[in-house]
């Protein structure tokens, strides 16, 4: 009879290593670094005189970060150079609402109003400029705007640390009983039954980017992530699963233009239980984003890695996935809806452990008043294995899994946020060993930089 702790490690490993992109946090360091990269690229396009391309990129960035000062500033300047004066006025008015005492912004606004033949508002802007700084000149205006742009250099780094507590109704992802009917046999497995537990978690991640040159679309990128979880239920000691650790490091290249982003990285990951059993992976992953319009994005993801199981070498082999997703941005609150599907597969040393499958998923992100963000999600997947789950069974293993829930985040300020999550999982399997359900509730605090 197989050790049930080995399939458990394999199952939980897949949860860490194959998280679908629809569950990415809006404040994720990789996302933030990509946005900052976009700002640098847009500024470079504007500096090279490609005002139209810069404007289109700033429009996309504005939908992502409508309150960002540099995005509004870049949108105003690129719109002005592209002759889109209404959009320039809109961006400048947003800035002036936040910074009513910045005299150079009034000079820019006055020029935009005059381009629209709106003399009354131009005169009001110039009057405000004279009131604030009678000696203000065009050189002063350019110097200030250039200084604001310089805030975004060639090197970008963003990260996050988080900690909290959670309740897991099925910490070992076990079936409802230790007594199972496997094939024609009724067997009793020690410590296989579901175990509930409270737990504490601690995590950190950082995403880095370095542009080759100011006028280059290419970046060197990398990331590092880690997470530790400690369960309080001592009943998990039998399978040595009270503590788990997950770590990842990756390095690669990114190409960013006004309408596309391509990111290719070589990653190394490890998922470990108490130093007793672990799974490691090494391989490439890629993502391609095409902004069909500023509010419609097509996202393609794929990955291939070689996995090594310390306690079950028969599971060693190549694991791969490829997915296509659509993201829609809508509404004044910059809400988003992302949905799509991916193909998954595995070619293990033992053919019974090889499988093919697919997953469909969707996530809605709603930006609510007072810094709250609500993100309900749902995912359904199927896996078709090449053989039975255990030596006592004759039917090939097949799993149908539902995962649904919602995340609620309260952004206290730019650095601190409170994160809560509820997730329900139901795995229907041909093999009773893998038939289970699970409720997960977590609450924690995150610090971002």
Coordinates of C-alpha atoms in Angstrom, one line a residue:
X1 CA 0.0 0.0 0.0
X2 CA 1.4 3.4 -0.9
X3 CA 2.3 5.9 1.9
X4 CA -0.7 8.4 1.8
X5 CA 1.7 11.2 2.8
X6 CA 3.4 11.0 -0.6
X7 CA 0.2 11.7 -2.7
X8 CA -0.6 14.5 -0.2
X9 CA 2.7 16.2 -0.9
X10 CA 2.2 15.8 -4.6
X11 CA -1.3 17.3 -4.4
X12 CA -0.3 20.2 -2.3
X13 CA 2.7 20.8 -4.4
X14 CA 0.4 21.2 -7.4
X15 CA -1.5 23.9 -5.5
X16 CA 1.6 25.9 -5.0
X17 CA 3.2 25.3 -8.4
X18 CA 0.1 25.7 -10.6
X19 CA -1.8 28.6 -9.2
X20 CA -3.9 30.0 -12.1
X21 CA -3.2 33.7 -13.0
X22 CA -6.8 34.7 -12.3
X23 CA -5.9 34.6 -8.6
X24 CA -3.0 37.1 -8.9
X25 CA -3.3 39.9 -6.3
X26 CA -3.8 43.4 -7.7
X27 CA -1.0 44.5 -5.4
X28 CA 1.3 41.7 -6.5
X29 CA 5.0 42.8 -6.7
X30 CA 5.3 41.3 -10.2
X31 CA 2.3 43.3 -11.4
X32 CA 3.6 46.4 -9.8
X33 CA 7.0 46.0 -11.3
X34 CA 5.4 45.5 -14.7
X35 CA 3.4 48.6 -14.3
X36 CA 6.5 50.6 -13.3
X37 CA 8.2 49.1 -16.3
X38 CA 5.4 50.4 -18.4
X39 CA 5.8 53.9 -17.0
X40 CA 9.5 53.9 -17.9
X41 CA 8.7 52.6 -21.4
X42 CA 6.0 55.2 -22.0
X43 CA 8.3 58.0 -20.8
X44 CA 11.0 56.7 -23.2
X45 CA 8.6 56.7 -26.1
X46 CA 7.6 60.3 -25.3
X47 CA 11.3 61.3 -25.0
X48 CA 11.9 59.8 -28.5
X49 CA 9.1 61.8 -29.9
X50 CA 6.7 58.9 -30.4
X51 CA 3.9 60.7 -28.8
X52 CA 1.1 58.6 -30.2
X53 CA 2.6 55.3 -29.0
X54 CA 3.3 56.9 -25.7
X55 CA -0.2 58.1 -25.4
X56 CA -1.7 54.7 -26.1
X57 CA 0.6 53.1 -23.4
X58 CA -0.3 55.8 -20.9
X59 CA -4.0 55.2 -21.6
X60 CA -3.6 51.5 -20.7
X61 CA -1.6 52.4 -17.6
X62 CA -4.3 54.9 -16.6
X63 CA -6.9 52.2 -16.6
X64 CA -4.7 50.1 -14.4
X65 CA -3.6 53.0 -12.1
X66 CA -5.9 56.0 -12.5
X67 CA -4.6 57.7 -9.3
X68 CA -0.9 57.5 -10.2
X69 CA 0.6 61.0 -10.5
X70 CA 3.2 60.0 -13.1
X71 CA 0.6 58.2 -15.3
X72 CA -1.6 61.3 -15.3
X73 CA 1.4 63.5 -16.0
X74 CA 2.6 61.3 -18.8
X75 CA -1.0 61.0 -20.2
X76 CA -1.3 64.8 -20.2
X77 CA 2.1 65.4 -22.0
X78 CA 1.7 62.6 -24.5
X79 CA -1.9 63.7 -25.3
X80 CA -0.8 67.3 -25.8
X81 CA 2.0 66.2 -28.2
X82 CA -0.4 64.0 -30.0
X83 CA -2.9 66.8 -30.4
X84 CA -5.5 65.2 -28.1
X85 CA -6.1 68.3 -26.0
X86 CA -9.3 67.2 -24.3
X87 CA -7.5 64.2 -22.8
X88 CA -4.6 66.4 -21.8
X89 CA -7.0 68.8 -20.0
X90 CA -8.6 65.8 -18.2
X91 CA -5.3 64.5 -16.9
X92 CA -4.1 67.9 -15.8
X93 CA -7.3 68.7 -14.0
X94 CA -6.9 65.4 -12.1
X95 CA -3.5 66.5 -11.0
X96 CA -4.6 70.0 -10.1
X97 CA -7.3 68.5 -7.8
X98 CA -4.5 66.8 -5.8
X99 CA -1.9 69.5 -6.1
X100 CA -3.6 72.9 -6.3
X101 CA -0.4 74.7 -5.3
X102 CA 1.8 73.4 -8.1
X103 CA 2.2 76.5 -10.3
X104 CA 3.9 74.7 -13.3
X105 CA 0.8 72.5 -13.8
X106 CA -1.3 75.6 -14.3
X107 CA 1.0 76.7 -17.1
X108 CA 0.5 73.3 -18.8
X109 CA -3.2 73.6 -18.3
X110 CA -3.3 77.1 -19.8
X111 CA -1.6 75.9 -23.0
X112 CA -4.0 73.0 -23.3
X113 CA -7.0 75.3 -22.8
X114 CA -5.8 77.7 -25.4
X115 CA -5.3 74.8 -27.9
X116 CA -9.1 74.1 -27.4
X117 CA -9.9 77.8 -27.8
X118 CA -11.1 77.9 -24.2
X119 CA -9.8 81.4 -23.3
X120 CA -11.7 81.9 -20.0
X121 CA -10.3 78.7 -18.5
X122 CA -6.8 79.5 -19.9
X123 CA -7.0 82.9 -18.2
X124 CA -8.0 81.3 -14.9
X125 CA -5.1 79.0 -15.1
X126 CA -2.7 81.8 -15.8
X127 CA -4.1 83.9 -13.0
X128 CA -3.6 81.0 -10.6
X129 CA 0.0 80.6 -11.9
X130 CA 0.8 84.3 -11.3
X131 CA -0.8 84.1 -7.8
X132 CA 1.4 81.2 -6.9
X133 CA 4.7 82.2 -8.6
X134 CA 4.9 85.5 -10.5
X135 CA 8.4 84.5 -11.8
X136 CA 7.3 81.2 -13.3
X137 CA 8.6 80.5 -16.8
X138 CA 8.5 77.8 -19.4
X139 CA 11.9 76.6 -18.3
X140 CA 10.6 76.3 -14.7
X141 CA 7.6 74.2 -16.0
X142 CA 9.8 71.9 -18.0
X143 CA 12.2 71.5 -15.1
X144 CA 9.5 70.4 -12.7
X145 CA 7.8 68.0 -15.1
X146 CA 11.2 66.5 -16.0
X147 CA 11.9 66.0 -12.3
X148 CA 8.7 64.2 -11.8
X149 CA 9.5 61.8 -14.7
X150 CA 12.9 61.2 -13.2
X151 CA 11.3 59.5 -10.3
X152 CA 11.1 56.4 -12.5
X153 CA 14.6 55.2 -13.4
X154 CA 15.9 52.2 -15.2
X155 CA 15.8 49.9 -12.1
X156 CA 12.5 48.9 -10.5
X157 CA 12.0 46.8 -7.4
X158 CA 8.8 46.0 -5.6
X159 CA 8.0 43.5 -2.9
X160 CA 5.6 42.5 -0.2
X161 CA 5.7 40.8 3.2
X162 CA 2.6 39.3 4.8
X163 CA 1.6 37.3 7.8
X164 CA -1.7 36.1 9.3
X165 CA -3.7 33.2 10.6
X166 CA -6.1 30.7 8.9
X167 CA -8.5 27.9 9.5
X168 CA -8.3 24.8 7.2
X169 CA -11.1 22.2 7.5
X170 CA -8.9 19.7 5.7
X171 CA -5.2 20.5 6.2
X172 CA -4.0 17.1 4.8
X173 CA -6.6 17.0 2.0
X174 CA -7.8 13.6 3.2
X175 CA -11.0 11.7 2.6
X176 CA -13.9 11.6 5.1
X177 CA -12.7 8.3 6.7
X178 CA -9.7 6.1 7.3
X179 CA -11.7 3.2 6.0
X180 CA -11.9 3.2 2.2
X181 CA -13.1 0.9 -0.6
X182 CA -10.2 0.7 -3.0
X183 CA -11.2 -1.5 -5.9
X184 CA -12.6 -4.7 -4.5
X185 CA -10.9 -4.2 -1.2
X186 CA -11.9 -2.5 2.0
X187 CA -8.8 -1.2 3.7
X188 CA -8.0 0.9 6.7
X189 CA -5.3 3.5 6.3
X190 CA -3.7 5.1 9.4
X191 CA -4.0 8.9 9.5
X192 CA -5.6 9.3 6.1
X193 CA -8.8 10.9 7.3
X194 CA -9.3 14.7 6.9
X195 CA -7.7 16.7 9.7
X196 CA -8.8 20.2 10.5
X197 CA -6.4 22.8 11.9
X198 CA -5.7 26.4 12.6
X199 CA -2.4 27.7 11.3
X200 CA -0.2 30.7 11.0
X201 CA 1.5 31.8 7.8
X202 CA 4.4 34.1 6.9
X203 CA 5.3 35.0 3.3
X204 CA 7.5 37.4 1.3
X205 CA 8.2 38.1 -2.3
X206 CA 10.1 40.6 -4.4
X207 CA 10.1 41.4 -8.1
X208 CA 13.0 43.1 -9.8
X209 CA 13.5 44.7 -13.2
X210 CA 16.5 46.5 -14.9
X211 CA 16.1 48.1 -18.3
X212 CA 19.0 47.6 -20.7
X213 CA 19.1 51.3 -21.8
X214 CA 16.7 54.2 -21.6
X215 CA 15.6 53.7 -25.3
X216 CA 15.5 49.9 -25.2
X217 CA 12.3 47.9 -24.8
X218 CA 14.3 45.0 -23.1
X219 CA 14.5 44.4 -19.4
X220 CA 16.4 41.9 -17.2
X221 CA 13.9 40.6 -14.7
X222 CA 13.8 38.3 -11.7
X223 CA 11.8 37.4 -8.6
X224 CA 12.1 35.6 -5.3
X225 CA 9.3 34.3 -3.2
X226 CA 8.9 32.3 0.1
X227 CA 6.1 31.1 2.3
X228 CA 6.0 29.2 5.6
X229 CA 2.9 27.6 7.2
X230 CA 2.7 26.1 10.7
X231 CA -0.4 24.1 11.7
X232 CA -1.5 23.8 15.3
X233 CA -3.1 20.4 15.1
X234 CA -0.7 17.8 16.5
X235 CA -2.6 15.1 14.6
X236 CA -0.6 16.1 11.5
X237 CA 2.6 14.9 13.1
X238 CA 2.0 11.3 12.0
X239 CA 2.3 12.3 8.3
X240 CA 5.0 14.9 9.1
X241 CA 2.9 17.7 7.7
X242 CA 2.6 20.2 10.6
X243 CA 5.0 22.6 8.9
X244 CA 5.4 23.4 5.2
X245 CA 7.7 25.7 3.3
X246 CA 7.7 26.9 -0.3
X247 CA 10.3 28.9 -2.1
X248 CA 11.0 30.1 -5.6
X249 CA 13.6 32.1 -7.5
X250 CA 13.5 33.1 -11.2
X251 CA 15.4 35.2 -13.7
X252 CA 14.8 36.1 -17.3
X253 CA 14.0 38.7 -19.9
X254 CA 11.1 41.0 -20.6
X255 CA 10.2 43.0 -23.7
X256 CA 7.7 45.8 -23.3
X257 CA 6.1 48.0 -26.0
X258 CA 3.1 50.3 -26.1
X259 CA 0.7 47.4 -26.7
X260 CA 2.6 44.2 -25.8
X261 CA 4.5 42.6 -22.9
X262 CA 6.6 39.4 -23.3
X263 CA 8.2 37.9 -20.2
X264 CA 10.3 34.7 -20.2
X265 CA 11.9 33.3 -17.0
X266 CA 13.8 30.3 -15.8
X267 CA 12.4 29.3 -12.4
X268 CA 13.5 27.0 -9.6
X269 CA 10.9 26.0 -6.9
X270 CA 10.7 23.7 -3.9
X271 CA 7.9 22.6 -1.7
X272 CA 8.9 20.9 1.5
X273 CA 7.3 19.3 4.6
X274 CA 9.4 19.5 7.7
X275 CA 12.6 18.6 5.8
X276 CA 11.2 15.0 5.5
X277 CA 9.6 15.1 2.0
X278 CA 9.9 17.7 -0.7
X279 CA 9.3 18.3 -4.4
X280 CA 11.5 20.5 -6.5
X281 CA 11.1 21.9 -10.0
X282 CA 13.2 23.6 -12.6
X283 CA 12.1 25.0 -16.0
X284 CA 11.0 27.9 -18.1
X285 CA 7.8 29.9 -17.9
X286 CA 6.5 32.6 -20.2
X287 CA 3.7 35.2 -20.4
X288 CA 2.6 37.3 -23.4
X289 CA 0.1 40.1 -23.0
X290 CA -1.4 42.0 -25.9
X291 CA -3.5 45.1 -25.2
X292 CA -6.0 44.9 -28.1
X293 CA -7.4 48.1 -26.7
X294 CA -6.6 49.9 -23.5
X295 CA -9.5 48.0 -21.8
X296 CA -9.2 44.6 -23.5
X297 CA -6.2 42.4 -22.9
X298 CA -5.3 39.0 -24.2
X299 CA -2.9 37.0 -21.9
X300 CA -1.1 33.8 -22.9
X301 CA 0.8 31.8 -20.3
X302 CA 2.8 28.6 -20.5
X303 CA 5.4 26.7 -18.5
X304 CA 7.5 23.5 -18.5
X305 CA 9.4 22.1 -15.6
X306 CA 11.2 19.0 -14.5
X307 CA 10.0 17.8 -11.0
X308 CA 11.8 15.6 -8.6
X309 CA 9.9 14.0 -5.7
X310 CA 12.2 13.0 -2.8
X311 CA 9.9 10.2 -1.5
X312 CA 8.4 9.0 -4.7
X313 CA 10.8 9.0 -7.7
X314 CA 8.2 7.3 -9.8
X315 CA 6.4 10.6 -10.0
X316 CA 9.6 12.4 -11.3
X317 CA 9.1 13.8 -14.8
X318 CA 8.1 16.7 -17.0
X319 CA 5.0 18.8 -16.1
X320 CA 3.7 21.4 -18.4
X321 CA 0.8 23.8 -19.0
X322 CA -0.5 26.4 -21.5
X323 CA -3.4 28.8 -21.1
X324 CA -5.2 31.7 -22.7
X325 CA -7.1 34.4 -20.8
X326 CA -9.1 37.5 -21.5
X327 CA -9.1 40.5 -19.2
X328 CA -11.6 43.3 -19.5
X329 CA -11.3 46.6 -17.6
X330 CA -14.5 48.5 -17.1
X331 CA -16.3 51.3 -15.1
X332 CA -15.1 54.4 -13.4
X333 CA -13.7 52.4 -10.6
X334 CA -11.4 50.5 -12.9
X335 CA -13.0 47.1 -12.2
X336 CA -11.8 44.0 -14.1
X337 CA -13.0 40.6 -15.2
X338 CA -10.5 37.9 -16.2
X339 CA -11.5 34.5 -17.5
X340 CA -9.9 31.8 -19.6
X341 CA -8.7 28.2 -19.7
X342 CA -5.5 26.2 -19.7
X343 CA -4.3 22.8 -20.6
X344 CA -2.1 20.8 -18.2
X345 CA -0.1 17.6 -18.5
X346 CA 2.5 15.4 -16.9
X347 CA 4.9 12.7 -18.2
X348 CA 6.1 10.8 -15.1
X349 CA 8.6 8.0 -14.7
X350 CA 5.7 5.7 -14.0
X351 CA 3.1 6.0 -16.7
X352 CA 0.2 5.6 -14.2
X353 CA 1.2 9.0 -12.7
X354 CA 1.2 10.7 -16.0
X355 CA -2.0 12.7 -16.9
X356 CA -3.6 15.3 -19.0
X357 CA -6.2 17.8 -17.9
X358 CA -7.7 21.3 -18.3
X359 CA -8.9 24.1 -16.1
X360 CA -11.4 27.0 -16.7
X361 CA -11.3 29.9 -14.3
X362 CA -12.7 33.4 -13.8
X363 CA -12.2 36.2 -11.4
X364 CA -14.0 39.5 -11.0
X365 CA -12.2 42.4 -9.2
X366 CA -14.3 45.3 -7.9
X367 CA -12.7 48.4 -6.5
X368 CA -15.1 49.6 -3.8
X369 CA -15.1 52.9 -1.8
X370 CA -12.8 53.5 1.2
X371 CA -10.0 51.4 -0.2
X372 CA -11.8 48.0 -0.3
X373 CA -11.4 45.5 -3.1
X374 CA -13.7 42.5 -3.5
X375 CA -12.5 39.7 -5.8
X376 CA -14.8 36.6 -6.2
X377 CA -13.4 33.7 -8.2
X378 CA -14.4 30.3 -9.5
X379 CA -12.4 27.5 -11.2
X380 CA -13.2 24.0 -12.5
X381 CA -10.6 21.5 -13.5
X382 CA -10.4 17.9 -14.7
X383 CA -7.4 15.5 -14.6
X384 CA -7.3 12.2 -16.5
X385 CA -4.5 9.9 -15.3
X386 CA -2.9 7.1 -17.3
X387 CA -3.5 4.5 -14.6
X388 CA -5.2 3.8 -11.3
X389 CA -4.3 5.8 -8.1
X390 CA -3.3 2.7 -6.1
X391 CA -2.3 -0.9 -6.8
X392 CA -5.7 -2.1 -5.4
X393 CA -7.8 -0.2 -7.9
X394 CA -8.4 -1.1 -11.5
X395 CA -10.1 2.1 -12.8
X396 CA -7.9 4.9 -14.1
X397 CA -7.9 7.8 -11.8
X398 CA -10.0 10.8 -12.8
X399 CA -10.5 14.0 -10.8
X400 CA -13.1 16.7 -11.1
X401 CA -12.3 19.7 -8.9
X402 CA -14.3 22.9 -8.1
X403 CA -12.7 25.8 -6.4
X404 CA -14.6 29.0 -5.5
X405 CA -14.6 31.8 -3.0
X406 CA -13.7 35.4 -2.6
X407 CA -10.9 37.7 -1.4
X408 CA -11.6 41.0 0.3
X409 CA -8.7 43.4 0.7
X410 CA -8.7 46.7 2.6
X411 CA -5.9 49.0 1.4
X412 CA -5.2 51.2 4.4
X413 CA -2.6 53.2 2.5
X414 CA 0.0 52.6 -0.3
X415 CA 2.1 50.4 2.0
X416 CA -0.3 48.5 4.3
X417 CA -3.3 46.4 3.6
X418 CA -5.6 43.9 5.4
X419 CA -6.2 40.7 3.4
X420 CA -9.0 38.1 4.0
X421 CA -9.9 35.1 1.9
X422 CA -12.6 32.3 1.9
X423 CA -12.1 29.4 -0.5
X424 CA -14.1 26.2 -0.8
X425 CA -12.7 23.2 -2.7
X426 CA -14.4 20.0 -3.8
X427 CA -12.4 17.2 -5.4
X428 CA -14.5 14.4 -6.9
X429 CA -12.2 11.5 -7.7
X430 CA -12.7 7.9 -9.0
X431 CA -10.3 7.0 -6.2
X432 CA -11.7 7.4 -2.7
X433 CA -8.3 8.3 -1.5
X434 CA -8.5 11.6 -3.4
X435 CA -12.2 12.3 -2.8
X436 CA -12.4 15.3 -0.4
X437 CA -13.8 18.7 0.3
X438 CA -12.1 21.7 2.1
X439 CA -13.0 25.1 3.6
X440 CA -10.2 27.6 4.0
X441 CA -10.5 31.0 5.8
X442 CA -7.6 33.3 6.2
X443 CA -7.0 36.8 7.5
X444 CA -3.7 38.7 7.6
X445 CA -1.8 41.9 7.1
X446 CA 0.5 42.8 4.2
X447 CA 3.2 45.5 3.8
X448 CA 4.2 46.5 0.3
X449 CA 7.0 48.6 -1.0

